[in-house]
Tab-separated table of N, CA and C in Angstrom:
chain	number	residue	atom	x	y	z
A	1	MET	N	14.492	-0.849	-3.277
A	1	MET	CA	12.890	-1.054	-4.055
A	1	MET	C	13.066	-2.547	-4.500
A	2	GLY	N	14.225	-3.043	-5.065
A	2	GLY	CA	13.944	-4.194	-5.485
A	2	GLY	C	13.593	-5.265	-4.698
A	3	GLU	N	14.168	-5.262	-3.314
A	3	GLU	CA	13.835	-6.117	-2.477
A	3	GLU	C	11.899	-6.241	-2.258
A	4	VAL	N	11.493	-4.954	-2.070
A	4	VAL	CA	10.405	-4.684	-2.095
A	4	VAL	C	9.486	-5.221	-3.274
A	5	LYS	N	9.965	-4.884	-4.207
A	5	LYS	CA	9.080	-5.385	-5.619
A	5	LYS	C	9.119	-6.889	-5.723
A	6	THR	N	10.132	-7.535	-5.036
A	6	THR	CA	10.213	-8.890	-5.235
A	6	THR	C	9.116	-9.396	-4.408
A	7	ALA	N	9.256	-8.815	-2.901
A	7	ALA	CA	7.998	-9.206	-1.905
A	7	ALA	C	6.716	-9.034	-2.362
A	8	ILE	N	6.535	-7.811	-3.061
A	8	ILE	CA	4.991	-7.649	-3.603
A	8	ILE	C	4.850	-8.614	-4.776
A	9	LEU	N	5.537	-9.080	-5.436
A	9	LEU	CA	5.490	-10.268	-6.522
A	9	LEU	C	4.900	-11.507	-5.916
A	10	SER	N	5.609	-11.720	-4.796
A	10	SER	CA	5.112	-12.808	-3.807
A	10	SER	C	3.747	-12.621	-3.470
A	11	LEU	N	3.407	-11.487	-2.954
A	11	LEU	CA	2.069	-11.285	-2.394
A	11	LEU	C	0.929	-11.556	-3.718
A	12	LEU	N	1.413	-11.147	-4.809
A	12	LEU	CA	0.519	-10.838	-5.949
A	12	LEU	C	0.452	-12.581	-6.450
A	13	LEU	N	1.225	-13.434	-6.223
A	13	LEU	CA	1.186	-14.970	-6.435
A	13	LEU	C	0.212	-15.461	-5.586
A	14	ASP	N	0.237	-14.962	-4.195
A	14	ASP	CA	-0.326	-15.754	-3.234
A	14	ASP	C	-1.666	-15.045	-3.472
A	15	ALA	N	-2.011	-13.913	-3.858
A	15	ALA	CA	-3.382	-13.261	-3.938
A	15	ALA	C	-3.953	-14.284	-4.964
A	16	TYR	N	-3.237	-14.384	-6.384
A	16	TYR	CA	-3.931	-15.214	-7.303
A	16	TYR	C	-4.230	-16.499	-6.728
A	17	ARG	N	-3.547	-17.125	-6.099
A	17	ARG	CA	-3.969	-18.523	-5.702
A	17	ARG	C	-5.321	-18.581	-4.646
A	18	ARG	N	-5.711	-17.292	-4.310
A	18	ARG	CA	-6.636	-17.123	-3.334
A	18	ARG	C	-7.998	-16.672	-4.198
A	19	ARG	N	-7.374	-16.380	-5.233
A	19	ARG	CA	-8.431	-15.653	-6.384
A	19	ARG	C	-9.073	-14.228	-5.650
A	20	ASP	N	-8.069	-13.575	-4.913
A	20	ASP	CA	-7.852	-12.178	-4.521
A	20	ASP	C	-7.954	-11.146	-5.741
A	21	LYS	N	-8.306	-9.901	-5.490
A	21	LYS	CA	-7.926	-8.774	-6.422
A	21	LYS	C	-6.831	-8.138	-5.865
A	22	VAL	N	-6.082	-7.568	-6.723
A	22	VAL	CA	-5.011	-6.678	-6.518
A	22	VAL	C	-5.166	-5.415	-6.999
A	23	GLY	N	-4.752	-4.154	-6.905
A	23	GLY	CA	-4.802	-2.750	-7.309
A	23	GLY	C	-3.447	-2.149	-6.885
A	24	LEU	N	-3.283	-1.220	-7.852
A	24	LEU	CA	-1.911	-0.603	-7.530
A	24	LEU	C	-2.066	0.874	-7.359
A	25	VAL	N	-2.051	1.753	-6.548
A	25	VAL	CA	-1.879	3.094	-6.376
A	25	VAL	C	-0.754	3.627	-6.069
A	26	THR	N	-0.047	4.857	-7.502
A	26	THR	CA	1.305	4.991	-6.978
A	26	THR	C	1.132	6.675	-6.630
A	27	PHE	N	2.028	7.038	-5.911
A	27	PHE	CA	2.145	8.585	-5.486
A	27	PHE	C	3.327	8.823	-5.882
A	28	ARG	N	3.400	9.979	-6.552
A	28	ARG	CA	4.746	10.834	-6.504
A	28	ARG	C	4.515	12.244	-7.400
A	29	GLY	N	5.607	12.938	-7.338
A	29	GLY	CA	5.256	14.339	-8.074
A	29	GLY	C	4.364	15.201	-7.175
A	30	THR	N	2.990	15.550	-7.751
A	30	THR	CA	2.063	16.144	-6.984
A	30	THR	C	0.844	15.244	-6.969
A	31	GLY	N	0.785	14.281	-7.042
A	31	GLY	CA	-0.578	13.450	-7.327
A	31	GLY	C	-0.466	12.079	-6.964
A	32	ALA	N	-1.605	11.157	-7.075
A	32	ALA	CA	-1.622	9.602	-6.931
A	32	ALA	C	-2.648	9.450	-7.961
A	33	GLU	N	-2.066	8.079	-8.655
A	33	GLU	CA	-2.754	7.734	-9.552
A	33	GLU	C	-3.185	6.224	-9.537
A	34	LEU	N	-4.247	5.702	-9.668
A	34	LEU	CA	-4.737	4.320	-9.768
A	34	LEU	C	-4.139	3.444	-11.281
A	35	VAL	N	-3.089	2.999	-10.956
A	35	VAL	CA	-2.320	2.676	-12.278
A	35	VAL	C	-2.749	1.168	-12.589
A	36	LEU	N	-3.608	0.417	-11.644
A	36	LEU	CA	-4.115	-0.603	-11.860
A	36	LEU	C	-5.340	-0.968	-11.217
A	37	PRO	N	-6.373	-0.884	-11.545
A	37	PRO	CA	-7.494	-0.787	-11.073
A	37	PRO	C	-7.850	-2.056	-10.504
A	38	PRO	N	-8.526	-2.713	-9.485
A	38	PRO	CA	-8.473	-3.794	-8.710
A	38	PRO	C	-8.774	-5.229	-9.848
A	39	THR	N	-7.848	-6.124	-9.801
A	39	THR	CA	-7.810	-7.428	-11.174
A	39	THR	C	-7.425	-8.424	-10.272
A	40	ARG	N	-7.855	-9.474	-11.122
A	40	ARG	CA	-7.331	-10.801	-10.650
A	40	ARG	C	-6.171	-10.895	-11.485
A	41	SER	N	-5.706	-10.243	-12.363
A	41	SER	CA	-4.731	-10.758	-13.471
A	41	SER	C	-2.897	-10.293	-12.692
A	42	VAL	N	-2.543	-11.642	-12.382
A	42	VAL	CA	-1.228	-11.318	-11.610
A	42	VAL	C	-0.165	-10.892	-12.890
A	43	ASP	N	-0.478	-11.192	-14.176
A	43	ASP	CA	0.477	-10.632	-15.031
A	43	ASP	C	0.443	-9.217	-15.202
A	44	THR	N	-0.643	-8.751	-15.481
A	44	THR	CA	-0.785	-7.255	-15.390
A	44	THR	C	-0.162	-6.488	-14.143
A	45	ALA	N	-0.635	-6.919	-13.015
A	45	ALA	CA	-0.182	-6.253	-12.036
A	45	ALA	C	1.523	-6.318	-11.993
A	46	ALA	N	2.158	-7.244	-12.267
A	46	ALA	CA	3.389	-7.563	-11.941
A	46	ALA	C	4.407	-6.907	-12.846
A	47	ALA	N	3.442	-6.636	-14.531
A	47	ALA	CA	4.214	-5.594	-15.287
A	47	ALA	C	4.139	-4.047	-14.883
A	48	ARG	N	2.844	-3.938	-14.459
A	48	ARG	CA	2.803	-2.474	-13.998
A	48	ARG	C	3.843	-2.095	-12.631
A	49	LEU	N	3.865	-3.337	-11.694
A	49	LEU	CA	4.746	-3.066	-10.554
A	49	LEU	C	6.331	-3.075	-11.360
A	50	ASP	N	6.646	-3.874	-12.371
A	50	ASP	CA	8.034	-3.362	-13.048
A	50	ASP	C	8.594	-2.422	-13.457
A	51	GLY	N	7.623	-1.603	-13.789
A	51	GLY	CA	7.843	-0.296	-14.641
A	51	GLY	C	7.841	0.672	-13.651
A	52	LEU	N	7.614	0.710	-12.222
A	52	LEU	CA	7.144	1.474	-11.356
A	52	LEU	C	8.562	2.473	-11.175
A	53	PRO	N	8.695	3.549	-11.301
A	53	PRO	CA	9.804	4.645	-10.894
A	53	PRO	C	9.830	4.871	-9.520
A	54	ALA	N	10.741	4.995	-8.933
A	54	ALA	CA	10.869	5.544	-7.466
A	54	ALA	C	11.718	6.868	-7.629
A	55	GLY	N	11.460	7.535	-6.254
A	55	GLY	CA	12.243	8.980	-5.985
A	55	GLY	C	11.362	10.017	-6.384
A	56	GLY	N	11.598	11.266	-6.003
A	56	GLY	CA	10.863	12.379	-6.162
A	56	GLY	C	10.148	12.685	-5.202
A	57	ARG	N	9.395	14.046	-4.977
A	57	ARG	CA	8.370	14.375	-4.274
A	57	ARG	C	7.320	13.199	-3.643
A	58	THR	N	6.829	13.183	-2.799
A	58	THR	CA	5.614	12.431	-2.308
A	58	THR	C	4.630	12.959	-1.541
A	59	PRO	N	3.745	12.883	-2.577
A	59	PRO	CA	2.297	13.455	-2.228
A	59	PRO	C	1.586	12.041	-1.122
A	60	LEU	N	2.112	12.008	-0.024
A	60	LEU	CA	1.590	10.824	0.818
A	60	LEU	C	0.001	11.070	0.964
A	61	ALA	N	-0.734	12.109	1.112
A	61	ALA	CA	-1.986	12.404	1.602
A	61	ALA	C	-2.614	11.798	0.343
A	62	GLU	N	-2.296	12.316	-0.656
A	62	GLU	CA	-2.904	12.136	-1.869
A	62	GLU	C	-3.111	10.554	-2.191
A	63	GLY	N	-1.953	10.142	-1.985
A	63	GLY	CA	-1.775	8.537	-2.097
A	63	GLY	C	-2.700	7.574	-1.294
A	64	LEU	N	-2.809	8.216	-0.147
A	64	LEU	CA	-3.775	7.628	0.924
A	64	LEU	C	-4.742	7.696	0.562
A	65	LEU	N	-5.519	8.988	0.129
A	65	LEU	CA	-6.830	9.371	-0.168
A	65	LEU	C	-7.237	8.296	-1.220
A	66	GLU	N	-6.418	8.194	-2.588
A	66	GLU	CA	-6.938	7.592	-3.504
A	66	GLU	C	-6.869	6.097	-3.356
A	67	ALA	N	-6.162	5.603	-2.254
A	67	ALA	CA	-6.141	4.140	-2.088
A	67	ALA	C	-7.446	4.028	-1.201
A	68	ALA	N	-8.035	4.958	-0.208
A	68	ALA	CA	-9.165	4.720	0.423
A	68	ALA	C	-10.360	4.891	-0.566
A	69	ARG	N	-10.233	5.692	-1.650
A	69	ARG	CA	-11.469	5.901	-2.495
A	69	ARG	C	-11.546	4.633	-3.140
A	70	VAL	N	-10.458	3.796	-3.658
A	70	VAL	CA	-10.442	2.581	-4.343
A	70	VAL	C	-10.989	1.740	-3.274
A	71	LEU	N	-10.343	1.668	-2.110
A	71	LEU	CA	-11.259	0.480	-1.214
A	71	LEU	C	-12.492	0.848	-0.891
A	72	ARG	N	-12.761	1.790	-0.704
A	72	ARG	CA	-14.105	1.700	-0.441
A	72	ARG	C	-15.347	1.450	-1.971
A	73	ARG	N	-14.992	1.797	-3.054
A	73	ARG	CA	-15.470	1.700	-4.453
A	73	ARG	C	-15.669	-0.056	-4.215
A	74	GLU	N	-14.084	-0.493	-4.050
A	74	GLU	CA	-14.603	-2.130	-3.965
A	74	GLU	C	-15.372	-2.670	-3.089
A	75	ARG	N	-15.153	-1.823	-1.734
A	75	ARG	CA	-16.169	-2.806	-0.784
A	75	ARG	C	-17.524	-2.679	-0.939
A	76	LEU	N	-17.982	-1.465	-1.908
A	76	LEU	CA	-19.515	-1.457	-2.303
A	76	LEU	C	-19.858	-2.407	-3.409
A	77	ARG	N	-18.873	-2.906	-4.301
A	77	ARG	CA	-19.032	-3.659	-5.343
A	77	ARG	C	-18.870	-4.803	-4.510
A	78	ASP	N	-18.573	-5.290	-3.832
A	78	ASP	CA	-18.262	-6.848	-2.986
A	78	ASP	C	-18.112	-6.631	-1.726
A	79	PRO	N	-19.331	-6.598	-0.759
A	79	PRO	CA	-19.030	-6.500	0.521
A	79	PRO	C	-18.251	-7.610	1.366
A	80	ARG	N	-18.384	-8.690	0.654
A	80	ARG	CA	-18.151	-9.764	1.173
A	80	ARG	C	-16.400	-9.621	1.170
A	81	GLN	N	-15.908	-9.198	0.438
A	81	GLN	CA	-14.200	-9.196	0.358
A	81	GLN	C	-13.776	-8.451	1.550
A	82	ARG	N	-12.706	-8.996	1.636
A	82	ARG	CA	-11.826	-8.035	2.990
A	82	ARG	C	-10.843	-7.153	2.420
A	83	PRO	N	-10.750	-5.838	2.500
A	83	PRO	CA	-9.664	-5.230	1.677
A	83	PRO	C	-8.538	-5.548	2.720
A	84	LEU	N	-7.525	-5.129	2.066
A	84	LEU	CA	-6.006	-5.029	2.496
A	84	LEU	C	-5.383	-3.961	2.148
A	85	LEU	N	-4.843	-3.230	2.539
A	85	LEU	CA	-3.726	-1.958	2.077
A	85	LEU	C	-2.219	-2.421	2.628
A	86	VAL	N	-1.304	-2.310	1.406
A	86	VAL	CA	-0.080	-2.654	1.974
A	86	VAL	C	0.591	-1.202	1.172
A	87	LEU	N	0.912	-0.490	2.195
A	87	LEU	CA	1.732	0.713	1.941
A	87	LEU	C	2.839	0.794	1.811
A	88	VAL	N	3.930	0.984	0.797
A	88	VAL	CA	5.118	0.932	0.808
A	88	VAL	C	5.285	2.696	0.601
A	89	THR	N	6.152	3.038	1.842
A	89	THR	CA	6.532	4.413	2.143
A	89	THR	C	7.716	4.505	2.899
A	90	ASP	N	8.618	5.571	3.145
A	90	ASP	CA	9.423	6.064	3.713
A	90	ASP	C	8.750	7.227	4.924
A	91	GLY	N	7.539	7.245	4.805
A	91	GLY	CA	6.794	8.016	5.933
A	91	GLY	C	6.930	9.808	5.398
A	92	ARG	N	7.468	9.685	4.631
A	92	ARG	CA	7.979	11.611	4.147
A	92	ARG	C	6.887	11.882	3.318
A	93	ALA	N	6.304	13.181	3.806
A	93	ALA	CA	5.306	13.636	3.030
A	93	ALA	C	5.959	15.164	2.568
A	94	THR	N	6.220	15.388	1.257
A	94	THR	CA	7.063	16.524	0.843
A	94	THR	C	6.441	17.237	-0.160
A	95	ALA	N	5.180	16.882	-0.543
A	95	ALA	CA	4.674	17.544	-1.939
A	95	ALA	C	3.302	18.439	-1.496
A	96	GLY	N	3.698	19.647	-1.667
A	96	GLY	CA	2.788	20.673	-1.252
A	96	GLY	C	2.912	21.126	-0.189
A	97	PRO	N	1.842	22.327	-0.182
A	97	PRO	CA	1.717	22.852	1.046
A	97	PRO	C	1.002	22.374	2.151
A	98	GLY	N	1.216	22.421	3.386
A	98	GLY	CA	0.788	21.410	4.291
A	98	GLY	C	0.646	19.937	4.511
A	99	SER	N	1.922	19.691	3.466
A	99	SER	CA	1.763	18.105	3.104
A	99	SER	C	1.699	17.017	4.439
A	100	VAL	N	2.625	17.370	5.616
A	100	VAL	CA	2.697	16.504	6.632
A	100	VAL	C	1.064	16.382	7.325
A	101	GLY	N	0.662	17.682	7.795
A	101	GLY	CA	-0.716	17.719	8.276
A	101	GLY	C	-2.053	17.040	7.610
A	102	ARG	N	-1.544	17.546	5.970
A	102	ARG	CA	-2.896	16.600	5.260
A	102	ARG	C	-2.505	15.256	5.250
A	103	SER	N	-1.461	14.630	5.265
A	103	SER	CA	-1.028	13.045	5.469
A	103	SER	C	-1.734	12.714	6.540
A	104	LEU	N	-1.290	13.276	7.780
A	104	LEU	CA	-2.085	12.734	9.090
A	104	LEU	C	-3.387	12.682	8.976
A	105	ALA	N	-4.175	13.614	8.340
A	105	ALA	CA	-5.367	13.631	8.532
A	105	ALA	C	-5.754	12.468	7.387
A	106	ALA	N	-5.493	12.283	6.206
A	106	ALA	CA	-5.734	11.157	5.297
A	106	ALA	C	-5.717	9.990	5.968
A	107	ALA	N	-4.213	9.721	7.018
A	107	ALA	CA	-4.062	8.367	7.704
A	107	ALA	C	-5.143	8.400	8.486
A	108	ASP	N	-5.847	9.205	9.294
A	108	ASP	CA	-6.516	9.162	10.198
A	108	ASP	C	-7.978	8.579	9.121
A	109	HIS	N	-8.215	9.159	8.145
A	109	HIS	CA	-9.346	8.601	7.368
A	109	HIS	C	-9.256	7.480	6.863
A	110	VAL	N	-8.233	6.769	6.627
A	110	VAL	CA	-7.982	5.364	6.077
A	110	VAL	C	-8.390	4.629	7.581
A	111	ALA	N	-7.579	4.877	8.640
A	111	ALA	CA	-7.738	4.074	9.942
A	111	ALA	C	-9.190	3.955	9.972
A	112	ALA	N	-10.116	4.892	10.023
A	112	ALA	CA	-11.675	5.088	10.262
A	112	ALA	C	-12.389	4.150	9.284
A	113	LEU	N	-11.586	3.862	8.200
A	113	LEU	CA	-12.272	2.644	7.601
A	113	LEU	C	-12.078	1.338	7.754
A	114	GLY	N	-11.493	1.320	8.701
A	114	GLY	CA	-11.042	-0.351	9.410
A	114	GLY	C	-10.417	-1.153	8.439
A	115	VAL	N	-9.543	-0.521	7.323
A	115	VAL	CA	-9.075	-1.287	6.329
A	115	VAL	C	-7.714	-2.087	7.038
A	116	THR	N	-7.590	-3.528	7.148
A	116	THR	CA	-6.200	-4.257	7.745
A	116	THR	C	-5.473	-3.515	6.703
A	117	THR	N	-4.228	-2.863	7.164
A	117	THR	CA	-3.251	-2.510	6.653
A	117	THR	C	-1.633	-2.928	7.144
A	118	VAL	N	-0.776	-2.785	5.979
A	118	VAL	CA	0.757	-3.113	6.399
A	118	VAL	C	1.494	-2.268	5.933
A	119	VAL	N	2.234	-1.633	6.663
A	119	VAL	CA	3.303	-0.293	6.123
A	119	VAL	C	4.638	-0.966	6.222
A	120	VAL	N	4.928	-0.925	4.673
A	120	VAL	CA	6.407	-1.604	4.293
A	120	VAL	C	7.346	-0.118	4.285
A	121	ASP	N	8.033	-0.048	5.378
A	121	ASP	CA	9.176	1.019	5.318
A	121	ASP	C	10.161	1.040	4.526
A	122	GLY	N	10.105	2.082	3.731
A	122	GLY	CA	11.103	2.277	2.682
A	122	GLY	C	12.465	2.936	3.003
A	123	GLU	N	12.093	3.609	4.165
A	123	GLU	CA	13.360	4.418	4.640
A	123	GLU	C	14.594	3.960	4.805
A	124	SER	N	15.638	4.122	4.089
A	124	SER	CA	17.103	3.602	4.360
A	124	SER	C	17.978	4.811	4.565
A	125	GLY	N	19.217	4.245	4.666
A	125	GLY	CA	20.345	5.368	4.680
A	125	GLY	C	20.772	5.455	6.174
A	126	PRO	N	21.901	6.448	6.037
A	126	PRO	CA	22.225	6.665	7.753
A	126	PRO	C	21.501	7.572	8.455
A	127	LEU	N	20.731	8.247	8.068
A	127	LEU	CA	19.416	9.080	8.592
A	127	LEU	C	18.109	8.657	8.562
A	128	ARG	N	17.570	8.185	9.584
A	128	ARG	CA	16.305	7.792	9.551
A	128	ARG	C	15.226	8.378	10.552
A	129	LEU	N	14.355	8.818	10.114
A	129	LEU	CA	13.482	9.479	10.902
A	129	LEU	C	12.357	8.810	11.466
A	130	GLY	N	11.915	7.870	11.294
A	130	GLY	CA	11.076	6.724	11.731
A	130	GLY	C	9.547	7.333	11.454
A	131	LEU	N	9.605	8.182	10.363
A	131	LEU	CA	8.222	8.368	10.196
A	131	LEU	C	7.364	7.138	9.732
A	132	ALA	N	7.773	6.326	8.894
A	132	ALA	CA	6.955	5.529	8.584
A	132	ALA	C	6.154	4.514	9.573
A	133	ALA	N	6.854	4.414	10.390
A	133	ALA	CA	6.817	3.529	11.788
A	133	ALA	C	5.716	4.491	12.780
A	134	GLY	N	5.900	5.715	12.592
A	134	GLY	CA	4.729	6.442	13.270
A	134	GLY	C	3.419	6.419	12.543
A	135	LEU	N	3.351	6.484	10.973
A	135	LEU	CA	2.293	6.219	10.320
A	135	LEU	C	1.759	5.068	10.452
A	136	ALA	N	2.465	3.752	10.729
A	136	ALA	CA	1.536	2.710	10.817
A	136	ALA	C	1.052	2.375	12.233
A	137	ARG	N	1.771	3.175	13.193
A	137	ARG	CA	0.589	3.496	14.496
A	137	ARG	C	-0.503	3.985	14.153
A	138	ARG	N	-0.434	5.406	13.509
A	138	ARG	CA	-1.619	5.961	13.213
A	138	ARG	C	-2.626	5.317	12.590
A	139	LEU	N	-2.334	4.419	11.497
A	139	LEU	CA	-3.146	3.515	10.840
A	139	LEU	C	-3.588	2.396	11.712
A	140	GLY	N	-2.869	2.139	12.846
A	140	GLY	CA	-3.420	0.784	13.278
A	140	GLY	C	-2.729	-0.140	12.630
A	141	ALA	N	-1.831	-0.303	12.050
A	141	ALA	CA	-1.177	-1.277	11.129
A	141	ALA	C	0.237	-1.554	11.532
A	142	ASP	N	0.632	-3.033	10.751
A	142	ASP	CA	1.810	-3.481	11.226
A	142	ASP	C	2.897	-2.793	10.288
A	143	HIS	N	4.100	-2.641	11.080
A	143	HIS	CA	5.081	-2.046	10.429
A	143	HIS	C	6.435	-2.852	9.850
A	144	ILE	N	6.867	-3.135	8.826
A	144	ILE	CA	7.747	-3.855	8.375
A	144	ILE	C	8.992	-3.176	7.790
A	145	PRO	N	10.296	-2.804	8.625
A	145	PRO	CA	11.427	-2.063	8.000
A	145	PRO	C	11.768	-2.764	6.690
A	146	VAL	N	12.206	-2.291	5.562
A	146	VAL	CA	12.400	-2.528	4.613
A	146	VAL	C	13.856	-3.483	4.893
A	147	SER	N	14.869	-3.372	5.477
A	147	SER	CA	15.795	-4.179	5.867
A	147	SER	C	15.235	-5.242	6.392
A	148	GLU	N	14.025	-5.646	6.741
A	148	GLU	CA	13.655	-7.074	7.236
A	148	GLU	C	12.704	-7.438	6.083
A	149	VAL	N	12.547	-6.920	5.106
A	149	VAL	CA	11.508	-7.206	3.981
A	149	VAL	C	11.927	-8.613	3.052
A	150	SER	N	10.803	-9.306	2.966
A	150	SER	CA	11.599	-10.723	2.553
A	150	SER	C	9.907	-11.040	1.805
A	151	ALA	N	9.762	-11.791	1.269
A	151	ALA	CA	8.433	-12.244	0.777
A	151	ALA	C	7.914	-13.184	1.701
A	152	ALA	N	8.701	-13.915	2.490
A	152	ALA	CA	8.274	-14.723	3.686
A	152	ALA	C	7.744	-13.696	4.852
A	153	ALA	N	8.306	-12.792	5.169
A	153	ALA	CA	8.270	-11.641	6.019
A	153	ALA	C	6.881	-10.884	5.917
A	154	LEU	N	6.868	-10.476	4.497
A	154	LEU	CA	5.620	-9.665	3.793
A	154	LEU	C	4.464	-10.311	4.030
A	155	GLY	N	4.664	-11.550	3.163
A	155	GLY	CA	3.683	-12.477	3.104
A	155	GLY	C	2.857	-12.820	4.617
A	156	GLY	N	3.473	-13.036	5.512
A	156	GLY	CA	3.457	-13.376	6.816
A	156	GLY	C	2.620	-12.396	7.549
A	157	ALA	N	3.111	-11.348	7.533
A	157	ALA	CA	2.351	-10.305	7.983
A	157	ALA	C	1.359	-9.774	7.518
A	158	VAL	N	1.015	-9.755	6.099
A	158	VAL	CA	-0.303	-9.910	5.293
A	158	VAL	C	-1.351	-10.661	5.573
A	159	ARG	N	-0.847	-12.067	5.897
A	159	ARG	CA	-1.831	-12.986	6.270
A	159	ARG	C	-2.160	-13.121	7.417
A	160	GLU	N	-1.174	-12.779	8.419
A	160	GLU	CA	-1.685	-12.535	10.106
A	160	GLU	C	-2.742	-11.554	10.004
A	161	ARG	N	-2.312	-10.482	9.499
A	161	ARG	CA	-3.501	-9.269	9.465
A	161	ARG	C	-4.900	-9.699	8.967
A	162	ALA	N	-4.721	-10.177	7.720
A	162	ALA	CA	-5.931	-10.722	7.218
A	162	ALA	C	-6.802	-11.749	7.594
A	163	ALA	N	-6.276	-12.442	8.625
A	163	ALA	CA	-6.764	-13.453	9.289
A	163	ALA	C	-7.707	-13.187	10.223
């Protein structure tokens, strides 16, 4: 998670230089929360990112749907902005009944929005299921395994997808 946070901080600085907005949706336990409404304040974004806990149940569907809601609202506010979703997940949907099916439906919903997406695969350890890679395919997104995450790799994927 430390490597992922470092890479995301690099993205925040890049976004600041381009005067882009950055928002942050977290999902854990039973729901998702917009912890940082889209802003141009890198300091605020970095502070929110620094305090993020990891682990626990994963309401992936709720996280994807909340991200879609935020992206749609921002698109209405400024149709000239090109949204980008960076999803950090191991791809496991483990919260609530029908969590896997709901997550696949939510991924289809996000994909239908036509939002440029990059999936950072947080899966680690000896048993890897490849769920984040499958989610990336479903979203039409680039997939970056956590073992390959660096500020340069993540920034390059984001810039390539946003171009």
